[in-house]
Short mmCIF file of C-alpha atoms and ligand atoms in Angstrom, two decimals:
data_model
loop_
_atom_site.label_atom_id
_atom_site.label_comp_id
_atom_site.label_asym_id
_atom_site.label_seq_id
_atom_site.Cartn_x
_atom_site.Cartn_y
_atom_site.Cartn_z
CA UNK T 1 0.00 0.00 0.00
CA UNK T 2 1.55 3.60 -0.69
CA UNK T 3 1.60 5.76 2.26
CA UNK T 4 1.91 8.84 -0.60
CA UNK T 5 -0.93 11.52 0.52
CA UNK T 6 -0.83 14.29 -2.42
CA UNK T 7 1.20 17.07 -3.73
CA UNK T 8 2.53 19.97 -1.91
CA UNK T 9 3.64 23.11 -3.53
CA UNK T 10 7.15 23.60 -2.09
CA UNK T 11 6.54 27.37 -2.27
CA UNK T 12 3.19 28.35 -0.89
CA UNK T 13 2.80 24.73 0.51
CA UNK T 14 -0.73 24.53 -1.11
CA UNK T 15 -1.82 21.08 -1.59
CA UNK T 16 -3.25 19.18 -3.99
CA UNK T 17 -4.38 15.23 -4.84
CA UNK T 18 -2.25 12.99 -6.92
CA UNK T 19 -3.58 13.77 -10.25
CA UNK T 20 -1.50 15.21 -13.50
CA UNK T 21 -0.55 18.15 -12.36
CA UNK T 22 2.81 20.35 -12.72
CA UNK T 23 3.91 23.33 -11.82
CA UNK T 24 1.79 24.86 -8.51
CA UNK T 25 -1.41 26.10 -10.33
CA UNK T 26 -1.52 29.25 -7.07
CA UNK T 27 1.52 30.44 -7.65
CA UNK T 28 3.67 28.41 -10.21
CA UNK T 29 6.00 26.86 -7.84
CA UNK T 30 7.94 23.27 -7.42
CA UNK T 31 5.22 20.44 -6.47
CA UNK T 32 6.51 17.50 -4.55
CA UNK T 33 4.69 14.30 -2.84
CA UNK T 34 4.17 14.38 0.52
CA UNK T 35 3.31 11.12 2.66
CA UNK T 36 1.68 10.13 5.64
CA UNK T 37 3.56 9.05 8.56
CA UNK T 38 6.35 6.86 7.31
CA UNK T 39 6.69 3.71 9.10
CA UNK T 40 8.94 0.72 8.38
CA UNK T 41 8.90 -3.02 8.73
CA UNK T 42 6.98 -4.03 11.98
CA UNK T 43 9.50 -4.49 15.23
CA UNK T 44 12.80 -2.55 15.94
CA UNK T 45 14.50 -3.51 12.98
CA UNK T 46 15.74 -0.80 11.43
CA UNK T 47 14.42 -1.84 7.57
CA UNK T 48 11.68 -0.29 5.11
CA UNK T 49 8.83 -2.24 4.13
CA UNK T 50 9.21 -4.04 0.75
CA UNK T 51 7.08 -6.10 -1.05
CA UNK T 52 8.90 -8.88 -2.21
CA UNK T 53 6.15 -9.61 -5.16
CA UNK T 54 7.59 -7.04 -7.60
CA UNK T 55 11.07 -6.80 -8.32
CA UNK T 56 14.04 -3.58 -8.58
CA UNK T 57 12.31 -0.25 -7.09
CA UNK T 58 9.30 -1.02 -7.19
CA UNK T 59 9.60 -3.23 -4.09
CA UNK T 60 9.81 0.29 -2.34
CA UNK T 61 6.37 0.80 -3.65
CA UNK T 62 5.25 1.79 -0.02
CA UNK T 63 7.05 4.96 -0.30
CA UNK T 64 6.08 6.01 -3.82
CA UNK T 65 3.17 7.74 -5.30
CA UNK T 66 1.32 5.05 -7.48
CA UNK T 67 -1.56 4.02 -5.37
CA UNK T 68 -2.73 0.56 -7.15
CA UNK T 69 -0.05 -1.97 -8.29
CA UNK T 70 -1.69 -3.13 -11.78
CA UNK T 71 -0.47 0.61 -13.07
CA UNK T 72 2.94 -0.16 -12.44
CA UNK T 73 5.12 0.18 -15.64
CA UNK T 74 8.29 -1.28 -15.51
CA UNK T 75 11.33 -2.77 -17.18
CA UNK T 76 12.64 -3.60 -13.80
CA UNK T 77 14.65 -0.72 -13.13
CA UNK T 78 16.92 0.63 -10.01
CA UNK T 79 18.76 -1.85 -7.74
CA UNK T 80 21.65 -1.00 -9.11
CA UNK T 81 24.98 -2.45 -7.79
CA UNK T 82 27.72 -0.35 -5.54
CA UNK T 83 31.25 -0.61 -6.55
CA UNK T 84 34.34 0.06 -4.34
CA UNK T 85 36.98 2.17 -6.58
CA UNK T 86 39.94 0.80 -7.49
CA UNK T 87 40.98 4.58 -9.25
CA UNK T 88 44.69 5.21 -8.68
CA UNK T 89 44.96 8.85 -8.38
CA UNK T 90 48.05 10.62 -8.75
CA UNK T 91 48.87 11.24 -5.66
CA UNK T 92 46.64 9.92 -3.84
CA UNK T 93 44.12 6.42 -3.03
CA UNK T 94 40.22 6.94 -2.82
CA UNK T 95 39.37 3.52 -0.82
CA UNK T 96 36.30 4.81 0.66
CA UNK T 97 34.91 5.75 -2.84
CA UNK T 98 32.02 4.06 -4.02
CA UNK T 99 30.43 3.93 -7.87
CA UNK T 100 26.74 3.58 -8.11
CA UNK T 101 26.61 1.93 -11.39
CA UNK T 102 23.09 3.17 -12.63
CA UNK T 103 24.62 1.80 -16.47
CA UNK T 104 22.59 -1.28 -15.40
CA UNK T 105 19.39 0.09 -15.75
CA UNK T 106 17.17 -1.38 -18.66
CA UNK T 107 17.79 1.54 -21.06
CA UNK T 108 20.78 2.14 -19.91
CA UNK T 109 20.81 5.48 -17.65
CA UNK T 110 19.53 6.61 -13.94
CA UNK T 111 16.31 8.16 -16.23
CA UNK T 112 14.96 4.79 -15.73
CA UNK T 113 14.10 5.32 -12.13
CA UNK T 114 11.69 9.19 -12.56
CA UNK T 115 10.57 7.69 -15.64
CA UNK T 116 9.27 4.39 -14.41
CA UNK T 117 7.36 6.15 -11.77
CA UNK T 118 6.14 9.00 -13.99
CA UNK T 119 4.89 6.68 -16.32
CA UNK T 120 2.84 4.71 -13.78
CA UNK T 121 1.39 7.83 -12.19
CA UNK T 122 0.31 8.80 -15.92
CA UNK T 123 -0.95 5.50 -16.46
CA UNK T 124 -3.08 5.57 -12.92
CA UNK T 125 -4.54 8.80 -14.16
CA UNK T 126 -6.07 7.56 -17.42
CA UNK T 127 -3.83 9.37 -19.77
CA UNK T 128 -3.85 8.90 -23.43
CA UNK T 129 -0.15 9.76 -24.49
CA UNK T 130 3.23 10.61 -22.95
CA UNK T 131 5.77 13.82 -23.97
CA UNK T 132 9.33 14.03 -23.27
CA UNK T 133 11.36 17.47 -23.74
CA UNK T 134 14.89 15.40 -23.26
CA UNK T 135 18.88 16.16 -23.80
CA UNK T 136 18.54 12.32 -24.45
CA UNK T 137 18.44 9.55 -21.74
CA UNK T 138 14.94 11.00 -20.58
CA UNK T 139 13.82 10.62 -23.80
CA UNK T 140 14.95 7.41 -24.17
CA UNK T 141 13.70 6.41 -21.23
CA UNK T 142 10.24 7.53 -21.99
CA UNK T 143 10.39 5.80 -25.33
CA UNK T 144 11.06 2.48 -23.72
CA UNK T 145 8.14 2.64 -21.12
CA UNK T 146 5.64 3.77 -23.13
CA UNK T 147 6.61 0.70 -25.52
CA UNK T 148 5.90 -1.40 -22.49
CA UNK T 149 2.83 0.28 -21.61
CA UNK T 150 1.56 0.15 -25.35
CA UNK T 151 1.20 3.79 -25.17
CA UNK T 152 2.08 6.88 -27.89
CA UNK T 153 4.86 8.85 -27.08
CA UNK T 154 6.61 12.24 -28.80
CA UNK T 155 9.94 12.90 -27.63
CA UNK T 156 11.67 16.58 -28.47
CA UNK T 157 15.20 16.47 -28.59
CA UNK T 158 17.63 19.66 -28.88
CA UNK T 159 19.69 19.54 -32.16
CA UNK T 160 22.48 18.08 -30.67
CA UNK T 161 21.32 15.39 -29.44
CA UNK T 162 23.87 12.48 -29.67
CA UNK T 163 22.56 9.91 -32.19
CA UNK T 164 22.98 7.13 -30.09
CA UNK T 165 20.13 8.35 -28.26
CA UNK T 166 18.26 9.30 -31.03
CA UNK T 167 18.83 5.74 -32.67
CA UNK T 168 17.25 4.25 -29.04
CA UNK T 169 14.64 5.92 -29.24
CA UNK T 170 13.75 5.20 -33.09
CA UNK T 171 13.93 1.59 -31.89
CA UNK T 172 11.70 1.93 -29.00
CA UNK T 173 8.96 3.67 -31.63
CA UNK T 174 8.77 7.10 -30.68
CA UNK T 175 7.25 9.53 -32.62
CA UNK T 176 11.02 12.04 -32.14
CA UNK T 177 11.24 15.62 -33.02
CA UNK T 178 14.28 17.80 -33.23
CA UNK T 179 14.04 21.33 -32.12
CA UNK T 180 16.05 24.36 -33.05
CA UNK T 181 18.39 25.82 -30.27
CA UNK T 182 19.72 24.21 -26.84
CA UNK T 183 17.72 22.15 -24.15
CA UNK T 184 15.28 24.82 -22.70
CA UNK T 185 13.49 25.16 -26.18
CA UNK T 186 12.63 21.90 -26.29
CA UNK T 187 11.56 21.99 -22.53
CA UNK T 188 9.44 25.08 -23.31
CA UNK T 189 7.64 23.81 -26.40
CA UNK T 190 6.80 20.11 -24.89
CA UNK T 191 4.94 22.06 -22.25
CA UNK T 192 3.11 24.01 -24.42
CA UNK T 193 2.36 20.68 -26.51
CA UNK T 194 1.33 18.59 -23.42
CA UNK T 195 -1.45 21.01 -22.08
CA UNK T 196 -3.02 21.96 -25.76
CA UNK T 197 -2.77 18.40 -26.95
CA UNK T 198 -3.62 16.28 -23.54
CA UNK T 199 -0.26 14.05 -22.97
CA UNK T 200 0.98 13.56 -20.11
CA UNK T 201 4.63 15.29 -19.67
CA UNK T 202 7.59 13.42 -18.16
CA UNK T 203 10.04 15.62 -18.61
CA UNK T 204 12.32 15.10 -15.92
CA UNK T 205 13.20 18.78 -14.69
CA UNK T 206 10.99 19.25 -11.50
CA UNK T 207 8.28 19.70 -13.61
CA UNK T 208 6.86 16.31 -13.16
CA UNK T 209 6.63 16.13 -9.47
CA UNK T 210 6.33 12.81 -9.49
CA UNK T 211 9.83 11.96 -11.73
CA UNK T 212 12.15 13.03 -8.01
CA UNK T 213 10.01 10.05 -6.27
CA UNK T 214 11.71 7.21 -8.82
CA UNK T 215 14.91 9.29 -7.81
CA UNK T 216 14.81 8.92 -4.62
CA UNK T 217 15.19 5.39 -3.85
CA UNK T 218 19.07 5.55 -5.05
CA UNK T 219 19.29 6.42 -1.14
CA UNK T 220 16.95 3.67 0.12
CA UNK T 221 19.13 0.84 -1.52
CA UNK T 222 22.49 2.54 -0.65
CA UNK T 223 21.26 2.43 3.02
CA UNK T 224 21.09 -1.27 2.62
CA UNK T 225 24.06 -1.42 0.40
CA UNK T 226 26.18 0.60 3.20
CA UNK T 227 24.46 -1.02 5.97
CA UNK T 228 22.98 1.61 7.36
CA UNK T 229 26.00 3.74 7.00
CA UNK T 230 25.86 7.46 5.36
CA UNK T 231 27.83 8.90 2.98
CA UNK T 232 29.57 12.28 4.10
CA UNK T 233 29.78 12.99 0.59
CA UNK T 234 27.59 11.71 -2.43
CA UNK T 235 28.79 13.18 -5.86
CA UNK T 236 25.86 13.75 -8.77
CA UNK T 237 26.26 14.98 -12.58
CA UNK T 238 23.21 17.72 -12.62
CA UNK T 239 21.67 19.23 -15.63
CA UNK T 240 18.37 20.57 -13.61
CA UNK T 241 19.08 18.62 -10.65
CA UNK T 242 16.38 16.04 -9.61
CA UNK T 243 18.02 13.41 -9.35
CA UNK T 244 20.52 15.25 -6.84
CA UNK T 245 17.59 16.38 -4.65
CA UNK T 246 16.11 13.37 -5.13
CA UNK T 247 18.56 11.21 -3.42
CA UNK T 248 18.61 13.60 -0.71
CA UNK T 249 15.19 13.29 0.05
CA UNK T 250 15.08 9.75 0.12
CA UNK T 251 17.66 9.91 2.88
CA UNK T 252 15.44 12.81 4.58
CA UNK T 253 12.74 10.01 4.45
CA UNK T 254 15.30 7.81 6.08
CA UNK T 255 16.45 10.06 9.20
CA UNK T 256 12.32 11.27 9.89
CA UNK T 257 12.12 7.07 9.77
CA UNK T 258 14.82 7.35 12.78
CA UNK T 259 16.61 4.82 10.52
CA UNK T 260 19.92 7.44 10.33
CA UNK T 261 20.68 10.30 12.11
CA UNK T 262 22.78 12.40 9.55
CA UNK T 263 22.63 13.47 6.42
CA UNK T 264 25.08 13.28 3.21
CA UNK T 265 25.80 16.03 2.14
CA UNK T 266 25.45 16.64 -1.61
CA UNK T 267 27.66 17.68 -4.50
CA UNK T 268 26.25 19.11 -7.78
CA UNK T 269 28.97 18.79 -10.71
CA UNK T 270 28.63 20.89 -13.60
CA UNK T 271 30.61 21.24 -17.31
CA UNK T 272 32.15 24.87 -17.31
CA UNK T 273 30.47 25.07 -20.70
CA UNK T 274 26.93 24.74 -19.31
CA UNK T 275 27.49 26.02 -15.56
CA UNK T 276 24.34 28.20 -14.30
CA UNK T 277 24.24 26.37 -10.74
CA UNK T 278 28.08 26.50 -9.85
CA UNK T 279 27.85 30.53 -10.92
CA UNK T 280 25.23 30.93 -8.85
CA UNK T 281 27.01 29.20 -5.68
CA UNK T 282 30.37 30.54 -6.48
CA UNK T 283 29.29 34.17 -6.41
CA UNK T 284 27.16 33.27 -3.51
CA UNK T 285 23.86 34.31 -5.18
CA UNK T 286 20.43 32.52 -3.93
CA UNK T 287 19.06 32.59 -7.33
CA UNK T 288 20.38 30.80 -10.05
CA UNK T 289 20.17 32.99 -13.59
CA UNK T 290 19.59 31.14 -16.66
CA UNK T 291 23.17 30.23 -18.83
CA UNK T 292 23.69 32.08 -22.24
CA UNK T 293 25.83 29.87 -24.84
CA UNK T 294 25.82 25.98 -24.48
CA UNK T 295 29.44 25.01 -25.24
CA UNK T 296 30.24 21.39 -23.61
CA UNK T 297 30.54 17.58 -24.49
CA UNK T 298 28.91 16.76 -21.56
CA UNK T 299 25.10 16.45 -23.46
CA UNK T 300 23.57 15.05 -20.65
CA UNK T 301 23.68 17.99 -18.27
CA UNK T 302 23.66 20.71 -20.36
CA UNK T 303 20.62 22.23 -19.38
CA UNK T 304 20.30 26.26 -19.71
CA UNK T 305 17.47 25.96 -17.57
CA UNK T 306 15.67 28.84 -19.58
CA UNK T 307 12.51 29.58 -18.38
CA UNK T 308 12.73 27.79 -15.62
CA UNK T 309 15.46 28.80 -13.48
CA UNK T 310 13.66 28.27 -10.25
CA UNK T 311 14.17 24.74 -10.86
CA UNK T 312 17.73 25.38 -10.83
CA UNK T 313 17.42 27.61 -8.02
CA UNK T 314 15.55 24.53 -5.78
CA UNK T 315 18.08 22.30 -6.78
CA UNK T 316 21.13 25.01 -5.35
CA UNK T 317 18.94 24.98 -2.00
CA UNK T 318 19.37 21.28 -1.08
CA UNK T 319 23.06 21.81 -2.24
CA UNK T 320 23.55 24.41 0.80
CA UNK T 321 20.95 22.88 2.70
CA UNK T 322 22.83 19.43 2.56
CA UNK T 323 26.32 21.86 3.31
CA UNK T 324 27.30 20.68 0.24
CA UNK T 325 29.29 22.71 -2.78
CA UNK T 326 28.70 22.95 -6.69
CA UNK T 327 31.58 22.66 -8.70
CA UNK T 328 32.35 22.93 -12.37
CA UNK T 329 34.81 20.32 -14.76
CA UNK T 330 36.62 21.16 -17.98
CA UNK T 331 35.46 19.16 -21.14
CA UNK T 332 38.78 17.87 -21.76
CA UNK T 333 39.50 16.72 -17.87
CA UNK T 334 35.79 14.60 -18.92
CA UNK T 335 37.45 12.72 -21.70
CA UNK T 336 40.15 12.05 -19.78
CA UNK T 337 38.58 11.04 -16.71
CA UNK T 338 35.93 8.56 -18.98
CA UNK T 339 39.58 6.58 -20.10
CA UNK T 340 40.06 6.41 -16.42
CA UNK T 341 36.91 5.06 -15.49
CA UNK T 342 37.34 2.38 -18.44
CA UNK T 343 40.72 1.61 -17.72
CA UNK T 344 41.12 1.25 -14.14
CA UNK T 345 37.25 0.31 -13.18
CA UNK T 346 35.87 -1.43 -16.35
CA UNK T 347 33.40 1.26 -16.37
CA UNK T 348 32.04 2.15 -19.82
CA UNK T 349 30.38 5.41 -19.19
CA UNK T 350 29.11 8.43 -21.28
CA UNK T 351 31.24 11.62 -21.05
CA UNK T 352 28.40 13.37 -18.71
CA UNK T 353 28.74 10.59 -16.10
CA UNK T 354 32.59 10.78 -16.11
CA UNK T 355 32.45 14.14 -14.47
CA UNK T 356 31.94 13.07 -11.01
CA UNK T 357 35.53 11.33 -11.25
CA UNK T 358 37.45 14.56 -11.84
CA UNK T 359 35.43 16.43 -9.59
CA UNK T 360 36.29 14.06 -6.77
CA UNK T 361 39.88 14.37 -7.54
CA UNK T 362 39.80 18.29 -7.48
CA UNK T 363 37.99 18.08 -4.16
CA UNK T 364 40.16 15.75 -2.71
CA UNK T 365 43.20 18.04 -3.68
CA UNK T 366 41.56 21.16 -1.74
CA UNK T 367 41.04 19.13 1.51
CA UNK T 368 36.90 19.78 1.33
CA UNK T 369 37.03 15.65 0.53
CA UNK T 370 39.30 14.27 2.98
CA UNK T 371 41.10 10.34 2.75
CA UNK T 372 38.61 8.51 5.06
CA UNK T 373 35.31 10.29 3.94
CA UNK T 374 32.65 7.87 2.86
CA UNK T 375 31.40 8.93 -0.59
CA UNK T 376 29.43 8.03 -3.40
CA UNK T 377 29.46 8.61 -7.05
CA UNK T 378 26.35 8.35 -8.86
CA UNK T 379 27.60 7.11 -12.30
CA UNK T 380 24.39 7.81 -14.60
CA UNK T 381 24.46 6.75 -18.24
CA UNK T 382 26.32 3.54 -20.39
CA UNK T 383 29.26 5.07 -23.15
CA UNK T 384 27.26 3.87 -25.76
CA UNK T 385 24.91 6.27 -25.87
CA UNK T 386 27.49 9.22 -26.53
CA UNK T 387 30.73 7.95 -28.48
CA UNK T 388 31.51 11.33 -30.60
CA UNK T 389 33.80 12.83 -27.96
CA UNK T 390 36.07 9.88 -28.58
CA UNK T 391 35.86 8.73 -31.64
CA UNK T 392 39.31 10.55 -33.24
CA UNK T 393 40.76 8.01 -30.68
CA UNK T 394 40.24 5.47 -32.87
CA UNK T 395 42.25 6.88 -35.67
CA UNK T 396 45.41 5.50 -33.76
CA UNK T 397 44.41 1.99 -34.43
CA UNK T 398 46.54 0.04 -36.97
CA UNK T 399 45.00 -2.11 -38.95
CA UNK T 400 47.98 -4.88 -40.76
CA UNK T 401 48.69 -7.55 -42.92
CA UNK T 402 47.46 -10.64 -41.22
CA UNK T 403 51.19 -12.10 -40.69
CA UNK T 404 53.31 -12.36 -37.76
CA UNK T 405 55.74 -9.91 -38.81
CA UNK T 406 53.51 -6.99 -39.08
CA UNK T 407 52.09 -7.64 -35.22
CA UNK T 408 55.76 -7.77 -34.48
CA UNK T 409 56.09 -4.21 -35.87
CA UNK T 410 53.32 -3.10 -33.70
CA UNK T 411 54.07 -4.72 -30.82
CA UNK T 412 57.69 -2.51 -31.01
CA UNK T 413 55.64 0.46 -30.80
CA UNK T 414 53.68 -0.31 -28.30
CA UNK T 415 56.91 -0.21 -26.13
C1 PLP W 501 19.74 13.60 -16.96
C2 PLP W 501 21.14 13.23 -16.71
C3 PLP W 501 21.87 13.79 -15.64
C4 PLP W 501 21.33 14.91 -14.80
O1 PLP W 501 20.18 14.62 -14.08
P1 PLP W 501 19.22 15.78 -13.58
O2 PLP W 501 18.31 15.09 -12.64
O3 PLP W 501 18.54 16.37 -14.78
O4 PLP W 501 20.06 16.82 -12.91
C5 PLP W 501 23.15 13.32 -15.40
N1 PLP W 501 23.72 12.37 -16.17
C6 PLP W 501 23.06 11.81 -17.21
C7 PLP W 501 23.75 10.76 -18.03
C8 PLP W 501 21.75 12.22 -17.51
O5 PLP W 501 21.12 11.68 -18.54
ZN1 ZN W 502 2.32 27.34 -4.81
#
């Protein structure tokens, strides 16, 4: 049974059922779930209640907004393993860093977890069609559940879109659209599509309140994964940020549960190219301002967040409510920290996802991040979805005779 109650405007805390709704209709602010009194399993164990009859997140279906189980939508997302890094930094070791490989979701990327739940709350309301404004892995994401759920689904994608993504999609049978410009046009023309045509949105920006909720249960199975143990630090790529104040919510849900009594606090990581939440906590400001020029490999978070900069803004308040930091990675230390990734972790991941790695590093080297602090690095999307940063690399590969001689000559230059 979910304990969820209805939606609460995060701004003028008006409240509303569980229907399709999106931004606050009173005043246009953030809508989030809100629950009754969380409880966990029965007896002093300190455990949440899962139902063992569904698999991935969806056992945590206690704590999430869809209300009857037959609208459940899944590909059996989320429960996602944690993996100790064996990274050998320069100058230093990182043995109490942790990878949470979210690669292993069905479509490959974390968007499996808001989308999944999205989808299910759409379903539960009776709705006819999805939308997705997406850099990519939302979209894809979207096109893969509403496959499953037999439902039509239009996905806008900004021009750059990586065509990895856009070939997933095609194969999932989305109706896909490119639109002119960077991320936010998209964003801003799906909403105007959804509301005169009836689909349901998904767009994962805070938009869809009920996206966060999939989001969320990263920290429910890294409780059980760490034993009951917090993080003091837990690194997250963010484009809009959801999935970073996501997490932390799920571990707020956690401490009201009594099951912790900290909190983690939470790193945003940003591509200088595509930066408006790292400028805004850099120069100290409350309010995050929308970002001009797009310029960044990293095509997962580059989100301008045009039009909708209080998203940004709400994401920048858990970041200092958590007394975390924001902090901003060059696109070339992202290639090079994706080789790292590969070669020391056997972690193929797309460029986006590789940012966490050299942000770690660059925290660890101003002493915020110290030797023995527990964190966690939320790696979010597989390398094959976004190979055009790399692919010169390939130039350097010889191709030869077939004869023993040649691989001989090779082999000398290999050293
Ligand atoms: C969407 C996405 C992010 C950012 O997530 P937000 O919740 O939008 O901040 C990070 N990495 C990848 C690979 C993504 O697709
Ligand atoms: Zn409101």
């Amino acid at each position: 049974m979910s304990l969820a109650l209805g939606l609460r405007c995060v701004n003028c805390e008006k409240e509303y059922p569980l229907k399709i709704l999106y931004n606050c209709p009173n005043c246009g602010g953030i809508l989030d779930v809100f629950y009754d009194k969380l409880r966990g399993k029965a007896g002093n164990e300190k455990r949440l209640i899962v139902d063992e009859s569904i698999q991935g997140l969806w056992t945590y279906r206690e704590y999430l907004p869809v209300l009857n189980k037959e609208n459940i939508c899944s590909l059996i997302e989320g429960k996602t393993p944690l993996i100790r890094s064996k990274i050998d930094f320069d100058s230093f070791i990182a043995e109490e860093l942790f990878f949470k490989d979210e690669t292993r979701n069905p479509s490959g990327s974390f968007k499996d977890r808001p989308t999944t739940v999205a989808i299910s709350k759409a379903i539960e309301n009776g709705i006819q069609g999805v939308i997705t404004a997406s850099s990519g892995n939302a979209g894809t994401a979207t096109a893969a559940y509403a496959a499953v759920a037999s439902l039509p689904s239009i996905i806008l994608v900004p021009e750059k879109v990586p065509k990895e993504k856009l070939m997933q999609m095609f194969v999932y049978g989305s109706k896909i659209i490119k639109v002119k410009g960077d991320y936010s046009n998209s964003f801003n023309l799906a909403k105007e599509i959804a509301v005169k045509c009836d689909y349901a949105n998904l767009t994962s920006t805070y938009y869809n309140p009920y996206g966060l909720e999939g989001d969320k249960t990263i920290a429910y199975e890294l409780f059980d994964q760490l034993k009951g143990l917090v993080p003091k630090y837990i690194l997250v790529p963010i484009g809009t940020g959801p999935l970073l104040t996501g997490i932390y919510k799920g571990y707020k849900e956690l401490k009201k549960l009594g099951f912790i009594n900290k909190l983690p606090r939470m790193i945003g990581v940003q591509a200088m190219g595509c930066a408006p939440i790292v400028k805004a906590y850099n120069e100290k400001r409350n309010k995050v301002e929308p970002w001009d020029l797009v310029d960044t490999i990293a095509s997962g978070i580059s989100d301008p967040l045009k039009g909708y900069s209080q998203d940004g803004t709400y994401t920048l308040k858990t970041i200092k409510n958590s007394n975390g930091c924001a902090i901003s990675v060059s696109d070339e230390e992202i290639l090079k920290s994706v080789l790292v990734l590969g070669k020391q972790q056997g972690l193929y991941v797309e460029p986006t996802s590789a940012s966490v790695i050299i942000a770690y590093e660059k925290l660890r080297k101003m002493n915020i991040i110290r030797e023995r602090d527990l964190t966690v690095s939320i790696i979010t999307g597989i390398g094959f979805k976004d190979t055009k940063p790399l692919m010169d690399s390939l130039n350097s590969i010889p191709l030869i005779e077939p004869t023993f001689d040649k691989f001989k000559e090779i082999e000398m230059l290999w050293g």
